[in-house]
XYZ file of C-alpha atoms in Angstrom:
219
model
C 0.122 0.122 -0.083
C 0.822 3.401 -0.735
C -0.021 6.443 1.675
C 0.659 9.619 1.395
C 0.955 11.471 4.630
C -0.056 14.933 4.210
C 1.069 17.933 7.303
C 2.858 20.893 7.281
C 5.227 19.592 11.133
C 7.924 17.882 10.108
C 7.935 15.984 13.482
C 4.272 14.719 13.048
C 5.300 13.165 9.868
C 7.998 11.546 11.262
C 5.639 10.533 13.916
C 3.086 9.022 11.838
C 6.128 7.283 9.409
C 6.795 5.047 12.188
C 3.444 4.502 13.515
C 2.338 3.574 10.076
C 5.386 1.286 9.631
C 4.268 -0.390 12.761
C 0.433 -0.712 11.435
C 1.384 -1.655 8.130
C 5.131 -2.937 7.093
C 4.600 -3.278 3.728
C 3.332 0.369 3.461
C 5.226 2.829 0.569
C 5.337 5.794 2.304
C 5.828 9.323 0.348
C 5.113 13.495 2.339
C 3.914 15.954 1.195
C 4.325 19.511 3.089
C 1.473 21.744 2.128
C -2.106 21.423 0.494
C -0.424 22.001 -2.988
C 2.389 19.353 -2.536
C -0.038 16.805 -1.851
C -2.192 17.310 -4.860
C 0.881 17.072 -7.029
C 2.674 13.721 -5.017
C -0.697 12.528 -5.902
C -0.804 12.914 -9.095
C 2.568 11.223 -9.732
C 2.390 8.930 -7.350
C -1.052 7.743 -6.833
C -1.218 6.856 -3.120
C -3.781 4.193 -1.885
C -4.559 6.539 1.188
C -3.800 9.786 2.258
C -3.185 11.182 6.212
C -4.356 14.979 6.013
C -3.812 17.736 8.347
C -5.910 20.703 7.784
C -4.092 23.067 9.308
C -1.407 23.206 6.733
C -0.093 27.372 4.528
C -1.183 28.029 1.298
C -3.641 26.004 0.849
C -5.377 23.801 3.357
C -6.763 20.564 3.415
C -10.374 21.681 3.622
C -9.582 22.195 0.337
C -7.057 20.706 -1.340
C -9.655 17.098 -0.891
C -11.686 17.806 -3.929
C -8.050 18.212 -5.432
C -6.451 15.333 -4.328
C -9.118 13.297 -5.858
C -9.137 14.993 -9.316
C -6.009 14.015 -8.869
C -6.437 10.630 -7.685
C -9.933 9.494 -7.788
C -8.959 6.260 -6.607
C -7.202 7.987 -3.170
C -9.219 7.637 0.195
C -8.600 10.430 2.769
C -7.895 10.419 6.187
C -7.948 13.615 8.083
C -5.957 13.644 10.767
C -6.368 17.194 12.645
C -6.074 18.656 16.217
C -9.649 20.419 15.338
C -12.514 19.042 17.301
C -14.870 21.486 16.147
C -18.143 20.153 14.257
C -17.689 22.760 11.312
C -13.545 21.359 10.733
C -15.309 17.269 10.295
C -18.920 18.455 8.603
C -16.797 20.688 5.617
C -13.975 17.776 5.819
C -16.517 15.471 4.754
C -18.805 17.336 2.446
C -15.271 17.898 0.835
C -14.725 14.106 0.049
C -12.279 12.680 3.088
C -13.890 8.844 4.022
C -12.805 9.487 7.987
C -11.593 12.544 10.272
C -9.116 10.843 13.173
C -8.149 13.194 16.328
C -4.638 13.861 16.565
C -4.248 12.968 20.049
C -5.879 9.338 19.047
C -3.952 5.975 20.342
C -2.536 4.010 17.719
C -4.860 1.740 17.655
C -7.799 3.657 16.801
C -5.437 4.553 14.249
C -5.189 1.224 13.355
C -8.321 0.659 13.536
C -8.848 4.325 11.335
C -7.269 2.623 7.818
C -8.756 -0.861 7.878
C -12.051 0.484 8.523
C -11.203 2.740 4.845
C -9.452 0.244 2.976
C -12.850 -1.390 4.076
C -14.898 0.672 1.668
C -16.047 1.849 5.357
C -16.126 5.839 6.554
C -14.567 6.083 10.221
C -14.628 8.867 12.547
C -13.260 9.302 16.411
C -15.807 9.336 18.781
C -15.778 12.439 19.617
C -16.080 14.072 16.281
C -19.546 11.886 15.875
C -21.148 12.867 19.252
C -19.966 16.003 17.217
C -21.563 15.232 13.937
C -24.748 14.000 15.990
C -25.361 17.221 18.556
C -25.019 19.586 15.263
C -27.980 17.568 13.373
C -29.661 18.052 15.888
C -29.607 22.040 16.442
C -29.976 22.746 12.859
C -32.644 21.115 12.286
C -34.388 23.070 14.885
C -32.970 26.618 12.960
C -35.641 27.752 10.856
C -34.676 28.409 7.117
C -34.480 31.728 6.248
C -30.267 32.216 9.047
C -29.212 28.451 6.822
C -30.367 30.385 4.161
C -28.419 33.253 3.824
C -25.978 31.799 5.812
C -25.189 29.837 2.511
C -25.366 32.542 0.119
C -22.825 33.450 1.579
C -20.490 30.321 0.083
C -17.587 31.190 -1.390
C -16.417 28.915 -4.995
C -13.254 26.527 -4.382
C -11.218 29.694 -6.128
C -12.281 31.971 -4.193
C -11.264 30.259 -0.854
C -8.628 29.722 -2.697
C -8.031 33.736 -2.327
C -8.709 34.247 0.757
C -6.586 32.248 2.774
C -3.852 33.262 0.904
C -5.325 37.096 2.052
C -5.738 35.487 5.484
C -2.149 35.082 5.498
C -0.606 38.308 4.438
C 0.293 38.036 0.456
C 0.069 40.938 -1.594
C -2.710 40.603 -4.609
C 0.445 40.139 -6.800
C 1.642 37.521 -4.597
C -1.439 35.743 -4.964
C -1.517 36.118 -8.743
C 1.637 34.490 -9.181
C 0.882 31.458 -6.166
C -1.838 31.007 -8.212
C -1.222 31.186 -12.074
C -3.466 34.070 -12.560
C -3.563 38.010 -13.416
C -3.497 40.569 -10.562
C -6.848 42.233 -12.235
C -8.676 38.331 -11.751
C -7.545 38.004 -7.976
C -9.131 41.446 -7.976
C -12.162 40.429 -9.353
C -12.136 37.676 -6.551
C -11.177 39.828 -3.644
C -14.314 42.743 -4.419
C -16.778 39.543 -5.577
C -15.454 37.477 -1.460
C -15.961 40.821 0.454
C -19.237 41.178 -1.772
C -20.200 37.386 -0.927
C -19.232 38.020 2.353
C -19.968 41.635 4.090
C -17.104 42.563 4.776
C -14.349 45.159 3.708
C -11.763 45.011 5.625
C -8.690 42.633 5.544
C -8.503 42.045 9.727
C -12.447 40.881 8.865
C -11.833 38.192 6.479
C -9.217 37.431 8.913
C -11.470 36.734 11.376
C -13.886 35.287 8.981
C -10.701 32.894 7.592
C -9.685 31.668 11.287
C -13.380 31.005 11.579
C -14.133 28.682 9.023
C -11.086 26.621 9.396
C -9.598 28.795 5.859
C -6.835 28.978 8.133
C -5.281 28.711 11.003
C -3.231 31.687 13.945
C -0.311 30.264 13.121
C 0.093 30.688 8.584
């Protein structure tokens, strides 16, 4: 089995590599340190399994998931994250992840998650499963109008990429170069993001990006 580990911390990748070696002794392990590299490695190496962090610079894990799957549709994705908030869990699953595991999980739980996902079954840590059930019950009691208003704020994948780079302090020129877009196109995306979110300053956009898990505080 070929496994891709995508995490921006070298120590975490090294730790996961050692754990995987004990769980799957014959596994071939490749690594990526951010979302964009994960996409490139998935396209090149065709991994059967990807262990993916959420909080990564440049392109976060949630927005990388659909692009990893597009690059390599046979890859199964297990998010391994410190985030327990239901928003991160639901967004990761909506993006196409087959499982969600907390970073403080026991080695046995990681082994269970890998076995479940390889067998085509979803896997959720008990703590995040409870959060999803609680959220479902809470959302069921919310009138339609607030939910519809929130849906109107939904950003496209490209707009989420632009927003992450804005929140990370990148200039319009830097964003254009990173995404291979013209400066005018980036400015258009930025204006549309501000219009949809009704937020017109960088500080406000950054706070929104952090709240939605698009960027982390240490980015």
